[in-house]
Coordinates of N, CA and C in Angstrom, one line a residue:
X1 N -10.8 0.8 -55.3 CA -11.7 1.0 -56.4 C -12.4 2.3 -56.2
X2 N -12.7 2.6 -54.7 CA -13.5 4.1 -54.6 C -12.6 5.2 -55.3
X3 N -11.6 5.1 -55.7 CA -10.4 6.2 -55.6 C -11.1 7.0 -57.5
X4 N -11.2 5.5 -58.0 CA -11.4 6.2 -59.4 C -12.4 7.3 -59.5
X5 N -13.6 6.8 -58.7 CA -14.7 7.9 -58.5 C -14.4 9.0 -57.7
X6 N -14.2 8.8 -56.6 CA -14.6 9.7 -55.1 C -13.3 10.1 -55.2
X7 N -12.1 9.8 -55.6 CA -10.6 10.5 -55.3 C -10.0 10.2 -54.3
X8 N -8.7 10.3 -54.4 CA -8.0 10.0 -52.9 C -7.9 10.0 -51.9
X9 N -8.8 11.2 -51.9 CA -9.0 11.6 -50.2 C -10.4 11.6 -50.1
X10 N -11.3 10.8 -51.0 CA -12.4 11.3 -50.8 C -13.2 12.7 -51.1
X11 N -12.4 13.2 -51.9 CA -12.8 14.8 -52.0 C -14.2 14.5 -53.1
X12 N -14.7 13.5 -53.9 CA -15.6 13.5 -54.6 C -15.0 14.2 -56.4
X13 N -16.4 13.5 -57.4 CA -16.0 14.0 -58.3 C -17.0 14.6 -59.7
X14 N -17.4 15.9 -59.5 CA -18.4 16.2 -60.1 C -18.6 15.8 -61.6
X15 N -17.4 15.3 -62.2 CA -17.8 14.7 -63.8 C -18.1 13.9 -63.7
X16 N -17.6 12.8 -62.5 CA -18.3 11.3 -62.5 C -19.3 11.0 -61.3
X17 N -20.2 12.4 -61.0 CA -21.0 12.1 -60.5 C -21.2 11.7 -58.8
X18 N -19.6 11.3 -58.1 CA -19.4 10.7 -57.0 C -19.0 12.0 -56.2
X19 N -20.2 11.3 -55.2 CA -19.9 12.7 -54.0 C -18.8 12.6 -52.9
X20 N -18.7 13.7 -52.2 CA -17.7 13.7 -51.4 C -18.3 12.3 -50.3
X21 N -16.9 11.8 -49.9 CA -17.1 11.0 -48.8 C -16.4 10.9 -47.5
X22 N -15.1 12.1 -47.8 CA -14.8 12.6 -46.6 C -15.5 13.0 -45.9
X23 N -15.5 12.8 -44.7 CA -16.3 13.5 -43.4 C -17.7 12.3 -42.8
X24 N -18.0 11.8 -43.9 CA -19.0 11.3 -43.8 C -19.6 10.1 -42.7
X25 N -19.8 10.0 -41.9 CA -20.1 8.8 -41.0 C -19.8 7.4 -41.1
X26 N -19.5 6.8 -40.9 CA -19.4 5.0 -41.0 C -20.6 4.7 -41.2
X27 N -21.6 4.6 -40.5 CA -22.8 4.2 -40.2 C -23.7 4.4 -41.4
X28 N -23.0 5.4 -42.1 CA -23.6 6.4 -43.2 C -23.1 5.8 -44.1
X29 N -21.8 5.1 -44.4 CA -21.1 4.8 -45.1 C -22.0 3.3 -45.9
X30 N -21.6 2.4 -44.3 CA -21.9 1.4 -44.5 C -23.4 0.8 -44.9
X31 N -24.5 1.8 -44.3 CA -25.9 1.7 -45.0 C -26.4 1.9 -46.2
X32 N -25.6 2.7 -46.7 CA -25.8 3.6 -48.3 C -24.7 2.4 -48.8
X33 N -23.8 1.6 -48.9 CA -23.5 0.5 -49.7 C -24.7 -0.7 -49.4
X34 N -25.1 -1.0 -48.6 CA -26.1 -1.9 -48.2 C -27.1 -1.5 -49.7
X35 N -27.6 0.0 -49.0 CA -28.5 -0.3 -49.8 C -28.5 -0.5 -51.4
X36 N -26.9 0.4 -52.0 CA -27.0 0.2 -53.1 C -26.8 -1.1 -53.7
X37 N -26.7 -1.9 -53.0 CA -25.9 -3.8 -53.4 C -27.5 -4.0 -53.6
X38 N -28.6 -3.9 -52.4 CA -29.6 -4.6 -52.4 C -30.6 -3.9 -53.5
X39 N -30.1 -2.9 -54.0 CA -31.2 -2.3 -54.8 C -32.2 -1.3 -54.4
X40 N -32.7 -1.3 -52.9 CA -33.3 -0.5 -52.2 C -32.7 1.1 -52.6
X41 N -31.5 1.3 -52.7 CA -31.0 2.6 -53.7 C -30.3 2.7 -55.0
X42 N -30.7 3.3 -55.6 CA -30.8 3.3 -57.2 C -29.6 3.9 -57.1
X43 N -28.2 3.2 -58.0 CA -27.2 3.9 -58.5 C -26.3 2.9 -58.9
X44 N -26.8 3.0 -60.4 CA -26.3 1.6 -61.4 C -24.7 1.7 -61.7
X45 N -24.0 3.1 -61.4 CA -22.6 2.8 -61.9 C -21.6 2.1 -60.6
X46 N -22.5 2.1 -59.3 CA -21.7 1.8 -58.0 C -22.4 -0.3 -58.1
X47 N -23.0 -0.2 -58.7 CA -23.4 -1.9 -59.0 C -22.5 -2.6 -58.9
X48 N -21.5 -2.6 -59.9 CA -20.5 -4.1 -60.5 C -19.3 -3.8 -59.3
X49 N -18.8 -2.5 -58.5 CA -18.3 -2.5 -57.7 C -18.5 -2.9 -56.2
X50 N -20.0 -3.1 -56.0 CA -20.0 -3.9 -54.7 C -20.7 -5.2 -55.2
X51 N -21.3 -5.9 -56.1 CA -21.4 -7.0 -56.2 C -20.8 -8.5 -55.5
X52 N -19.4 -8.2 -55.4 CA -18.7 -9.4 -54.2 C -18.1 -8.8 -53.6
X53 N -19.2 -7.7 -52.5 CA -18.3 -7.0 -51.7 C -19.1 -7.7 -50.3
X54 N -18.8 -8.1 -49.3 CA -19.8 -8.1 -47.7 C -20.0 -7.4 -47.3
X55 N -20.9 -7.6 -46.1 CA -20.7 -6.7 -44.9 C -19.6 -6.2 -44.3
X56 N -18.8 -7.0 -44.5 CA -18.0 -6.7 -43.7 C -16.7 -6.2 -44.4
X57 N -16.7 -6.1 -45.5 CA -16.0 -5.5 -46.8 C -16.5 -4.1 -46.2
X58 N -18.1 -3.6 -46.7 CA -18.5 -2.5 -46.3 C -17.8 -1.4 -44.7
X59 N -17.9 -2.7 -43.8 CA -17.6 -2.0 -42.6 C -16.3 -1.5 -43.0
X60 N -15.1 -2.5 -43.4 CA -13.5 -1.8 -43.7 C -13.6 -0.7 -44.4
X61 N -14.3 -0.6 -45.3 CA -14.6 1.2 -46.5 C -14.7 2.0 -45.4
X62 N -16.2 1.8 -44.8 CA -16.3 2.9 -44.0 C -15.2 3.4 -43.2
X63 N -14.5 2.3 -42.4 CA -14.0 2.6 -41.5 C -12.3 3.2 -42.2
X64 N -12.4 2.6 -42.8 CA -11.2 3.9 -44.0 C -11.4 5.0 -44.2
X65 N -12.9 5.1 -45.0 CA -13.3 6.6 -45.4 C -12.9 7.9 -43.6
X66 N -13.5 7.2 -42.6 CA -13.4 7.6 -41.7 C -12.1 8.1 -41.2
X67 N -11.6 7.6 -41.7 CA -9.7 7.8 -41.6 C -8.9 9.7 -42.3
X68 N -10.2 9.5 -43.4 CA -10.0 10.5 -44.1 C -10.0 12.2 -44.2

């Protein structure tokens, strides 16, 4: 599902807003989905995409992105 935003390699996508996520840390990864599921960070179009995502959903993104 990240692919539609962020692109396939993560390069990001400035029409829709989604930043690069190549390079970016796990740690980094996985906190900034946290926060946007709990609301603590504002960003309504990443909403319905982690809604039935876990923790431990988040840890595998990251640890993909990290791949990248």
């Amino acid at each position: 599902q990240c692919i539609t935003c962020h692109g396939a390699q993560g390069e990001g996508n400035v029409a829709e807003e989604a930043p690069v996520l190549k390079g970016q840390h796990d740690w980094y990864i996985t906190s900034t989905l946290k926060k946007f599921k709990s609301g603590e960070r504002k960003n309504e179009k990443m909403v319905p995409y982690l809604k039935n995502l876990t923790d431990e959903d988040f840890k595998n993104v990251a640890a993909y992105i990290k791949t990248l």
